[in-house]
Amino acid sequence: MRHHNLNILSIILFLSFSAVAIAGRYGGWAAINDINDTHVKEIADFAVTEHNKQSGENLKLESVIKGETQVVSGTNYRIVLSANDGTASKKYQATVYEKPWAHYRNLTSFDPALN
Ligand SMILES: *[C@@H]1O[C@H](CO)[C@@H](O)[C@H](O)[C@H]1NC(C)=O
Ligand SMILES: *[C@@H]1O[C@H](CO)[C@@H](O)[C@H](O)[C@H]1NC(C)=O
């Protein structure tokens, strides 16, 4: 009987540690390791195209410099990219929210990157 209780206790402990581990991942930002991933390129393309539509500018995506993702109810992408505005290459930071199962994407922010 004592053993039985101990087992239940360790299961409960294990479950609460797992819950904390999952909660830690959920909502935290994680670096994108492969910035050459086609999906990451697609998100960067979407950000630049959408920014051009909204601003009337004509930026051309050159490359993705780095990025991070955050799992929420969907995924937030925070991407630093290089784009050419017709005269020079500049760095921008874009945030895109994606809900793949709903085929939904929204450009949440697009700003010049500070570094
Ligand atoms: C991504 O592609 C560029 C250019 O093709 C290459 O120089 C770079 O090493 C690649 N990076 C990774 C992480 O694969
Ligand atoms: C897209 O993001 C912008 C900026 O956060 C927000 O104002 C807008 O309402 C969003 N669009 C939709 C359809 O949710």
PDB file of C-alpha atoms and ligand atoms in Angstrom:
ATOM      1  CA  MET A   1       0.000   0.000   0.000  1.00  0.00           C
ATOM      2  CA  ARG A   2       2.881   2.350   0.883  1.00  0.00           C
ATOM      3  CA  HIS A   3       4.539   1.489  -2.402  1.00  0.00           C
ATOM      4  CA  HIS A   4       1.370   2.148  -4.274  1.00  0.00           C
ATOM      5  CA  ASN A   5       1.057   5.657  -2.833  1.00  0.00           C
ATOM      6  CA  LEU A   6       4.679   6.377  -3.649  1.00  0.00           C
ATOM      7  CA  ASN A   7       4.073   5.416  -7.269  1.00  0.00           C
ATOM      8  CA  ILE A   8       1.077   7.683  -7.526  1.00  0.00           C
ATOM      9  CA  LEU A   9       3.094  10.487  -5.970  1.00  0.00           C
ATOM     10  CA  SER A  10       5.880  10.086  -8.499  1.00  0.00           C
ATOM     11  CA  ILE A  11       3.378  10.017 -11.333  1.00  0.00           C
ATOM     12  CA  ILE A  12       1.828  13.234 -10.050  1.00  0.00           C
ATOM     13  CA  LEU A  13       5.263  14.816  -9.690  1.00  0.00           C
ATOM     14  CA  PHE A  14       6.237  13.694 -13.178  1.00  0.00           C
ATOM     15  CA  LEU A  15       3.042  15.112 -14.655  1.00  0.00           C
ATOM     16  CA  SER A  16       3.485  18.482 -12.979  1.00  0.00           C
ATOM     17  CA  PHE A  17       7.096  18.724 -14.175  1.00  0.00           C
ATOM     18  CA  SER A  18       5.928  17.871 -17.701  1.00  0.00           C
ATOM     19  CA  ALA A  19       3.232  20.522 -17.498  1.00  0.00           C
ATOM     20  CA  VAL A  20       5.832  23.111 -16.460  1.00  0.00           C
ATOM     21  CA  ALA A  21       8.116  21.995 -19.305  1.00  0.00           C
ATOM     22  CA  ILE A  22       5.288  22.330 -21.834  1.00  0.00           C
ATOM     23  CA  ALA A  23       4.238  25.694 -20.400  1.00  0.00           C
ATOM     24  CA  GLY A  24       7.842  26.848 -20.719  1.00  0.00           C
ATOM     25  CA  ARG A  25       7.881  26.017 -24.421  1.00  0.00           C
ATOM     26  CA  TYR A  26       4.454  27.465 -25.069  1.00  0.00           C
ATOM     27  CA  GLY A  27       4.718  31.202 -25.528  1.00  0.00           C
ATOM     28  CA  GLY A  28       8.520  31.268 -25.454  1.00  0.00           C
ATOM     29  CA  TRP A  29      10.575  32.409 -28.433  1.00  0.00           C
ATOM     30  CA  ALA A  30      12.881  29.855 -30.029  1.00  0.00           C
ATOM     31  CA  ALA A  31      15.508  30.592 -32.667  1.00  0.00           C
ATOM     32  CA  ILE A  32      14.892  29.247 -36.164  1.00  0.00           C
ATOM     33  CA  ASN A  33      17.904  27.028 -36.815  1.00  0.00           C
ATOM     34  CA  ASP A  34      17.474  26.674 -40.557  1.00  0.00           C
ATOM     35  CA  ILE A  35      16.843  30.121 -42.005  1.00  0.00           C
ATOM     36  CA  ASN A  36      17.052  28.562 -45.488  1.00  0.00           C
ATOM     37  CA  ASP A  37      13.923  26.559 -44.817  1.00  0.00           C
ATOM     38  CA  THR A  38      11.445  27.132 -47.657  1.00  0.00           C
ATOM     39  CA  HIS A  39       8.630  27.857 -45.221  1.00  0.00           C
ATOM     40  CA  VAL A  40      10.707  30.569 -43.514  1.00  0.00           C
ATOM     41  CA  LYS A  41      11.460  32.081 -46.947  1.00  0.00           C
ATOM     42  CA  GLU A  42       7.737  31.990 -47.676  1.00  0.00           C
ATOM     43  CA  ILE A  43       6.946  33.851 -44.449  1.00  0.00           C
ATOM     44  CA  ALA A  44       9.621  36.476 -45.258  1.00  0.00           C
ATOM     45  CA  ASP A  45       8.234  36.829 -48.788  1.00  0.00           C
ATOM     46  CA  PHE A  46       4.753  37.262 -47.384  1.00  0.00           C
ATOM     47  CA  ALA A  47       6.022  39.947 -44.956  1.00  0.00           C
ATOM     48  CA  VAL A  48       7.708  41.982 -47.705  1.00  0.00           C
ATOM     49  CA  THR A  49       4.816  41.611 -50.177  1.00  0.00           C
ATOM     50  CA  GLU A  50       2.276  42.541 -47.526  1.00  0.00           C
ATOM     51  CA  HIS A  51       4.390  45.506 -46.373  1.00  0.00           C
ATOM     52  CA  ASN A  52       4.633  46.744 -49.979  1.00  0.00           C
ATOM     53  CA  LYS A  53       0.831  46.527 -50.345  1.00  0.00           C
ATOM     54  CA  GLN A  54       0.275  48.450 -47.124  1.00  0.00           C
ATOM     55  CA  SER A  55       2.965  51.100 -47.617  1.00  0.00           C
ATOM     56  CA  GLY A  56       3.147  51.496 -51.394  1.00  0.00           C
ATOM     57  CA  GLU A  57       6.887  50.832 -51.202  1.00  0.00           C
ATOM     58  CA  ASN A  58       8.565  48.374 -53.523  1.00  0.00           C
ATOM     59  CA  LEU A  59      10.976  46.425 -51.344  1.00  0.00           C
ATOM     60  CA  LYS A  60      12.607  43.331 -52.775  1.00  0.00           C
ATOM     61  CA  LEU A  61      13.496  40.528 -50.387  1.00  0.00           C
ATOM     62  CA  GLU A  62      17.172  39.677 -50.593  1.00  0.00           C
ATOM     63  CA  SER A  63      17.695  37.248 -47.741  1.00  0.00           C
ATOM     64  CA  VAL A  64      16.523  36.112 -44.344  1.00  0.00           C
ATOM     65  CA  ILE A  65      19.163  37.012 -41.761  1.00  0.00           C
ATOM     66  CA  LYS A  66      17.688  35.333 -38.716  1.00  0.00           C
ATOM     67  CA  GLY A  67      14.379  34.465 -37.145  1.00  0.00           C
ATOM     68  CA  GLU A  68      12.501  33.202 -34.126  1.00  0.00           C
ATOM     69  CA  THR A  69       9.178  31.480 -33.685  1.00  0.00           C
ATOM     70  CA  GLN A  70       6.693  31.549 -30.844  1.00  0.00           C
ATOM     71  CA  VAL A  71       3.999  28.930 -30.496  1.00  0.00           C
ATOM     72  CA  VAL A  72       0.707  30.470 -29.460  1.00  0.00           C
ATOM     73  CA  SER A  73      -2.676  29.474 -30.869  1.00  0.00           C
ATOM     74  CA  GLY A  74      -0.768  29.311 -34.144  1.00  0.00           C
ATOM     75  CA  THR A  75       2.790  30.537 -34.656  1.00  0.00           C
ATOM     76  CA  ASN A  76       4.386  33.967 -34.518  1.00  0.00           C
ATOM     77  CA  TYR A  77       7.438  34.446 -36.726  1.00  0.00           C
ATOM     78  CA  ARG A  78       9.833  37.258 -35.864  1.00  0.00           C
ATOM     79  CA  ILE A  79      12.190  37.557 -38.800  1.00  0.00           C
ATOM     80  CA  VAL A  80      15.114  39.841 -39.545  1.00  0.00           C
ATOM     81  CA  LEU A  81      15.521  40.148 -43.284  1.00  0.00           C
ATOM     82  CA  SER A  82      17.447  42.112 -45.821  1.00  0.00           C
ATOM     83  CA  ALA A  83      15.502  43.881 -48.577  1.00  0.00           C
ATOM     84  CA  ASN A  84      16.392  46.352 -51.279  1.00  0.00           C
ATOM     85  CA  ASP A  85      14.284  49.522 -51.539  1.00  0.00           C
ATOM     86  CA  GLY A  86      15.579  50.415 -54.998  1.00  0.00           C
ATOM     87  CA  THR A  87      18.586  52.346 -53.784  1.00  0.00           C
ATOM     88  CA  ALA A  88      20.094  50.306 -50.960  1.00  0.00           C
ATOM     89  CA  SER A  89      19.912  47.080 -48.974  1.00  0.00           C
ATOM     90  CA  LYS A  90      18.358  47.575 -45.572  1.00  0.00           C
ATOM     91  CA  LYS A  91      17.511  45.360 -42.644  1.00  0.00           C
ATOM     92  CA  TYR A  92      13.972  45.013 -41.428  1.00  0.00           C
ATOM     93  CA  GLN A  93      12.288  43.114 -38.628  1.00  0.00           C
ATOM     94  CA  ALA A  94       8.934  41.622 -39.516  1.00  0.00           C
ATOM     95  CA  THR A  95       6.424  39.755 -37.387  1.00  0.00           C
ATOM     96  CA  VAL A  96       3.994  37.401 -39.085  1.00  0.00           C
ATOM     97  CA  TYR A  97       1.240  35.459 -37.366  1.00  0.00           C
ATOM     98  CA  GLU A  98       0.301  32.184 -39.000  1.00  0.00           C
ATOM     99  CA  LYS A  99      -2.452  29.664 -38.394  1.00  0.00           C
ATOM    100  CA  PRO A 100      -1.487  26.982 -40.927  1.00  0.00           C
ATOM    101  CA  TRP A 101      -4.638  24.901 -40.471  1.00  0.00           C
ATOM    102  CA  ALA A 102      -6.790  27.925 -41.302  1.00  0.00           C
ATOM    103  CA  HIS A 103      -4.482  29.068 -44.132  1.00  0.00           C
ATOM    104  CA  TYR A 104      -4.272  32.344 -42.272  1.00  0.00           C
ATOM    105  CA  ARG A 105      -1.324  34.756 -42.161  1.00  0.00           C
ATOM    106  CA  ASN A 106      -1.116  38.329 -40.969  1.00  0.00           C
ATOM    107  CA  LEU A 107       1.752  40.782 -41.002  1.00  0.00           C
ATOM    108  CA  THR A 108       1.672  42.135 -37.446  1.00  0.00           C
ATOM    109  CA  SER A 109       4.651  44.460 -37.720  1.00  0.00           C
ATOM    110  CA  PHE A 110       7.306  45.544 -40.200  1.00  0.00           C
ATOM    111  CA  ASP A 111       9.989  47.942 -39.049  1.00  0.00           C
ATOM    112  CA  PRO A 112      13.559  48.888 -39.889  1.00  0.00           C
ATOM    113  CA  ALA A 113      15.848  46.661 -37.801  1.00  0.00           C
ATOM    114  CA  LEU A 114      18.099  48.532 -35.432  1.00  0.00           C
ATOM    115  CA  ASN A 115      21.060  46.228 -35.960  1.00  0.00           C
TER     116      ASN A 115
HETATM  117  C1  LIG B   1      21.832  29.054 -46.200  1.00  0.00           C
HETATM  118  O1  LIG B   1      22.124  29.311 -47.563  1.00  0.00           O
HETATM  119  C2  LIG B   1      23.237  30.157 -47.743  1.00  0.00           C
HETATM  120  C3  LIG B   1      23.345  30.512 -49.206  1.00  0.00           C
HETATM  121  O2  LIG B   1      22.903  29.472 -50.020  1.00  0.00           O
HETATM  122  C4  LIG B   1      24.479  29.456 -47.208  1.00  0.00           C
HETATM  123  O3  LIG B   1      25.602  30.279 -47.339  1.00  0.00           O
HETATM  124  C5  LIG B   1      24.262  29.166 -45.715  1.00  0.00           C
HETATM  125  O4  LIG B   1      25.348  28.431 -45.211  1.00  0.00           O
HETATM  126  C6  LIG B   1      22.989  28.376 -45.505  1.00  0.00           C
HETATM  127  N1  LIG B   1      22.724  28.298 -44.065  1.00  0.00           N
HETATM  128  C7  LIG B   1      22.275  27.209 -43.469  1.00  0.00           C
HETATM  129  C8  LIG B   1      22.039  27.297 -42.013  1.00  0.00           C
HETATM  130  O5  LIG B   1      22.046  26.175 -44.087  1.00  0.00           O
HETATM  131  C1  LIG B   2      -3.336  42.054 -38.643  1.00  0.00           C
HETATM  132  O1  LIG B   2      -2.415  42.640 -37.748  1.00  0.00           O
HETATM  133  C2  LIG B   2      -2.648  44.037 -37.597  1.00  0.00           C
HETATM  134  C3  LIG B   2      -1.506  44.595 -36.767  1.00  0.00           C
HETATM  135  O2  LIG B   2      -1.428  43.945 -35.504  1.00  0.00           O
HETATM  136  C4  LIG B   2      -3.998  44.259 -36.967  1.00  0.00           C
HETATM  137  O3  LIG B   2      -4.234  45.645 -36.825  1.00  0.00           O
HETATM  138  C5  LIG B   2      -5.051  43.654 -37.855  1.00  0.00           C
HETATM  139  O4  LIG B   2      -6.291  43.764 -37.232  1.00  0.00           O
HETATM  140  C6  LIG B   2      -4.746  42.205 -38.145  1.00  0.00           C
HETATM  141  N1  LIG B   2      -5.669  41.727 -39.160  1.00  0.00           N
HETATM  142  C7  LIG B   2      -6.515  40.768 -38.917  1.00  0.00           C
HETATM  143  C8  LIG B   2      -7.385  40.391 -40.076  1.00  0.00           C
HETATM  144  O5  LIG B   2      -6.580  40.199 -37.827  1.00  0.00           O
END
